[in-house]
Amino acid sequence: LASQVVYGMSGGLVVPALSSMIVRWEPHSERGRLATVVYTGSQASAVGTAVFTGLVTHSHDWRLVFLLLGALPLLWLPPWLLLVSDSPAKRRGISREELHLLLAQTDTSEERPRLRDIPFRAILSCPAMWGVVAANMGVAWAAGHTSLLLPQYLAGELGLPLHHTGLASALPYLGCSLAGLLASFLYSWLTQARGLAPTTARKLCSSLCLWGFSLLCLPLLLLPHHPLLVTVFCSALLPVNI
């Protein structure tokens, strides 16, 4: 319980911090691709974790999973502290050409706003903000639905052994990773080649994602209790956070 509280308090800061950093590092000509690669890492790690957890738990003690997965962030921490910087202007070793490109194609300010400078009233009264909140709640619910309930359904209702359940549970995240990478190219094509406004392109991609999840989730109640059918539908319905 204590570890989950600490994880939640620290993890809640990750997404806004990453969004701020991505804006400072992603040029307009590649808008959307860097964010997709960064956030796809979460799905890729979920694939490896699901497979790893099933195999290790089947062959060894389940406590070993917690020890090994808990040690991985310690390996990730040194390169994060040594290689990552807030903005290109603060990055050591960056080439002059890349620095000029990023400074010319990113709309950021080195001066961070103070708390009293943030227009909380305007933000809270903005319909678009609440629309984004609702969409992200849908994405979070779908991801939680898939990550928590799918393994229980495969093991409890369909009787799959634990190491097979881990492999099947990894497929939705693998599909999500691939869909996210393809979505970044679709978004770039819509905005650059077809001249679609960025907001319209995001609405289109997000709508396809969330409506696709809804349409593919409902037939699961009517499908025969077959692991292959359930896994195929679940692999296609996990939404991508664009």
PDB file of C-alpha atoms in Angstrom, residues 145-234:
ATOM      1  CA  HIS A 145      -9.768  -2.449 -17.930  1.00  0.00           C
ATOM      2  CA  THR A 146      -7.343  -4.301 -20.177  1.00  0.00           C
ATOM      3  CA  SER A 147      -4.375  -4.540 -17.808  1.00  0.00           C
ATOM      4  CA  LEU A 148      -6.361  -5.612 -14.723  1.00  0.00           C
ATOM      5  CA  LEU A 149      -9.321  -7.611 -15.991  1.00  0.00           C
ATOM      6  CA  LEU A 150      -7.930  -9.352 -19.068  1.00  0.00           C
ATOM      7  CA  PRO A 151      -5.428 -11.554 -17.166  1.00  0.00           C
ATOM      8  CA  GLN A 152      -8.122 -12.438 -14.616  1.00  0.00           C
ATOM      9  CA  TYR A 153     -10.551 -13.359 -17.389  1.00  0.00           C
ATOM     10  CA  LEU A 154      -7.991 -15.457 -19.262  1.00  0.00           C
ATOM     11  CA  ALA A 155      -6.907 -17.314 -16.126  1.00  0.00           C
ATOM     12  CA  GLY A 156     -10.193 -17.535 -14.220  1.00  0.00           C
ATOM     13  CA  GLU A 157     -12.810 -17.967 -16.953  1.00  0.00           C
ATOM     14  CA  LEU A 158     -10.794 -19.523 -19.788  1.00  0.00           C
ATOM     15  CA  GLY A 159      -8.406 -21.541 -17.639  1.00  0.00           C
ATOM     16  CA  LEU A 160      -5.144 -20.514 -19.323  1.00  0.00           C
ATOM     17  CA  PRO A 161      -1.963 -21.374 -17.395  1.00  0.00           C
ATOM     18  CA  LEU A 162      -0.140 -18.423 -15.901  1.00  0.00           C
ATOM     19  CA  HIS A 163       2.765 -18.261 -18.363  1.00  0.00           C
ATOM     20  CA  HIS A 164       0.327 -18.385 -21.293  1.00  0.00           C
ATOM     21  CA  THR A 165      -1.754 -15.663 -19.661  1.00  0.00           C
ATOM     22  CA  GLY A 166       1.303 -13.414 -19.549  1.00  0.00           C
ATOM     23  CA  LEU A 167       1.913 -13.872 -23.270  1.00  0.00           C
ATOM     24  CA  ALA A 168      -1.741 -13.224 -24.151  1.00  0.00           C
ATOM     25  CA  SER A 169      -1.893 -10.166 -21.887  1.00  0.00           C
ATOM     26  CA  ALA A 170       1.109  -8.683 -23.670  1.00  0.00           C
ATOM     27  CA  LEU A 171      -0.532  -8.702 -27.110  1.00  0.00           C
ATOM     28  CA  PRO A 172      -2.870  -5.712 -26.508  1.00  0.00           C
ATOM     29  CA  TYR A 173       0.096  -3.549 -25.525  1.00  0.00           C
ATOM     30  CA  LEU A 174       2.065  -4.750 -28.523  1.00  0.00           C
ATOM     31  CA  GLY A 175      -0.843  -3.775 -30.762  1.00  0.00           C
ATOM     32  CA  CYS A 176      -1.088  -0.429 -28.975  1.00  0.00           C
ATOM     33  CA  SER A 177       2.623   0.257 -29.544  1.00  0.00           C
ATOM     34  CA  LEU A 178       2.371  -0.497 -33.249  1.00  0.00           C
ATOM     35  CA  ALA A 179      -0.822   1.530 -33.606  1.00  0.00           C
ATOM     36  CA  GLY A 180       0.812   4.459 -31.817  1.00  0.00           C
ATOM     37  CA  LEU A 181       3.768   4.493 -34.188  1.00  0.00           C
ATOM     38  CA  LEU A 182       1.470   4.284 -37.210  1.00  0.00           C
ATOM     39  CA  ALA A 183      -0.737   7.018 -35.748  1.00  0.00           C
ATOM     40  CA  SER A 184       2.208   9.407 -35.579  1.00  0.00           C
ATOM     41  CA  PHE A 185       2.782   9.030 -39.332  1.00  0.00           C
ATOM     42  CA  LEU A 186      -0.957   9.370 -39.971  1.00  0.00           C
ATOM     43  CA  TYR A 187      -1.047  12.549 -37.908  1.00  0.00           C
ATOM     44  CA  SER A 188       1.954  13.996 -39.766  1.00  0.00           C
ATOM     45  CA  TRP A 189       0.383  13.101 -43.123  1.00  0.00           C
ATOM     46  CA  LEU A 190      -2.944  14.670 -42.194  1.00  0.00           C
ATOM     47  CA  THR A 191      -1.397  17.911 -40.958  1.00  0.00           C
ATOM     48  CA  GLN A 192       1.437  18.339 -43.447  1.00  0.00           C
ATOM     49  CA  ALA A 193       0.351  16.654 -46.674  1.00  0.00           C
ATOM     50  CA  ARG A 194      -3.414  17.195 -46.380  1.00  0.00           C
ATOM     51  CA  GLY A 195      -3.298  20.540 -44.574  1.00  0.00           C
ATOM     52  CA  LEU A 196      -5.583  19.448 -41.736  1.00  0.00           C
ATOM     53  CA  ALA A 197      -5.487  21.580 -38.606  1.00  0.00           C
ATOM     54  CA  PRO A 198      -3.608  19.950 -35.700  1.00  0.00           C
ATOM     55  CA  THR A 199      -6.666  20.132 -33.437  1.00  0.00           C
ATOM     56  CA  THR A 200      -8.866  18.472 -36.071  1.00  0.00           C
ATOM     57  CA  ALA A 201      -6.275  15.740 -36.665  1.00  0.00           C
ATOM     58  CA  ARG A 202      -6.026  15.037 -32.931  1.00  0.00           C
ATOM     59  CA  LYS A 203      -9.807  14.884 -32.619  1.00  0.00           C
ATOM     60  CA  LEU A 204      -9.989  12.445 -35.533  1.00  0.00           C
ATOM     61  CA  CYS A 205      -7.270  10.151 -34.168  1.00  0.00           C
ATOM     62  CA  SER A 206      -8.650  10.240 -30.623  1.00  0.00           C
ATOM     63  CA  SER A 207     -12.205   9.570 -31.821  1.00  0.00           C
ATOM     64  CA  LEU A 208     -11.086   6.556 -33.853  1.00  0.00           C
ATOM     65  CA  CYS A 209      -9.243   5.304 -30.797  1.00  0.00           C
ATOM     66  CA  LEU A 210     -12.031   5.656 -28.250  1.00  0.00           C
ATOM     67  CA  TRP A 211     -14.924   4.650 -30.502  1.00  0.00           C
ATOM     68  CA  GLY A 212     -12.887   1.701 -31.741  1.00  0.00           C
ATOM     69  CA  PHE A 213     -12.381   0.548 -28.170  1.00  0.00           C
ATOM     70  CA  SER A 214     -16.117   0.823 -27.466  1.00  0.00           C
ATOM     71  CA  LEU A 215     -17.196  -1.046 -30.608  1.00  0.00           C
ATOM     72  CA  LEU A 216     -14.705  -3.882 -30.107  1.00  0.00           C
ATOM     73  CA  CYS A 217     -15.318  -4.205 -26.368  1.00  0.00           C
ATOM     74  CA  LEU A 218     -19.066  -4.869 -26.570  1.00  0.00           C
ATOM     75  CA  PRO A 219     -18.851  -8.127 -28.630  1.00  0.00           C
ATOM     76  CA  LEU A 220     -16.641  -9.693 -25.936  1.00  0.00           C
ATOM     77  CA  LEU A 221     -19.805 -10.447 -23.972  1.00  0.00           C
ATOM     78  CA  LEU A 222     -21.246 -12.441 -26.894  1.00  0.00           C
ATOM     79  CA  LEU A 223     -18.128 -14.208 -28.160  1.00  0.00           C
ATOM     80  CA  PRO A 224     -17.561 -17.887 -27.424  1.00  0.00           C
ATOM     81  CA  HIS A 225     -15.202 -18.518 -24.533  1.00  0.00           C
ATOM     82  CA  HIS A 226     -12.200 -18.951 -26.788  1.00  0.00           C
ATOM     83  CA  PRO A 227      -8.791 -17.513 -25.786  1.00  0.00           C
ATOM     84  CA  LEU A 228      -7.799 -16.682 -29.370  1.00  0.00           C
ATOM     85  CA  LEU A 229     -10.938 -14.623 -30.121  1.00  0.00           C
ATOM     86  CA  VAL A 230     -10.750 -12.759 -26.822  1.00  0.00           C
ATOM     87  CA  THR A 231      -7.070 -11.967 -27.312  1.00  0.00           C
ATOM     88  CA  VAL A 232      -7.578 -10.763 -30.894  1.00  0.00           C
ATOM     89  CA  PHE A 233     -10.391  -8.402 -29.919  1.00  0.00           C
ATOM     90  CA  CYS A 234      -8.494  -7.099 -26.892  1.00  0.00           C
TER      91      CYS A 234
END
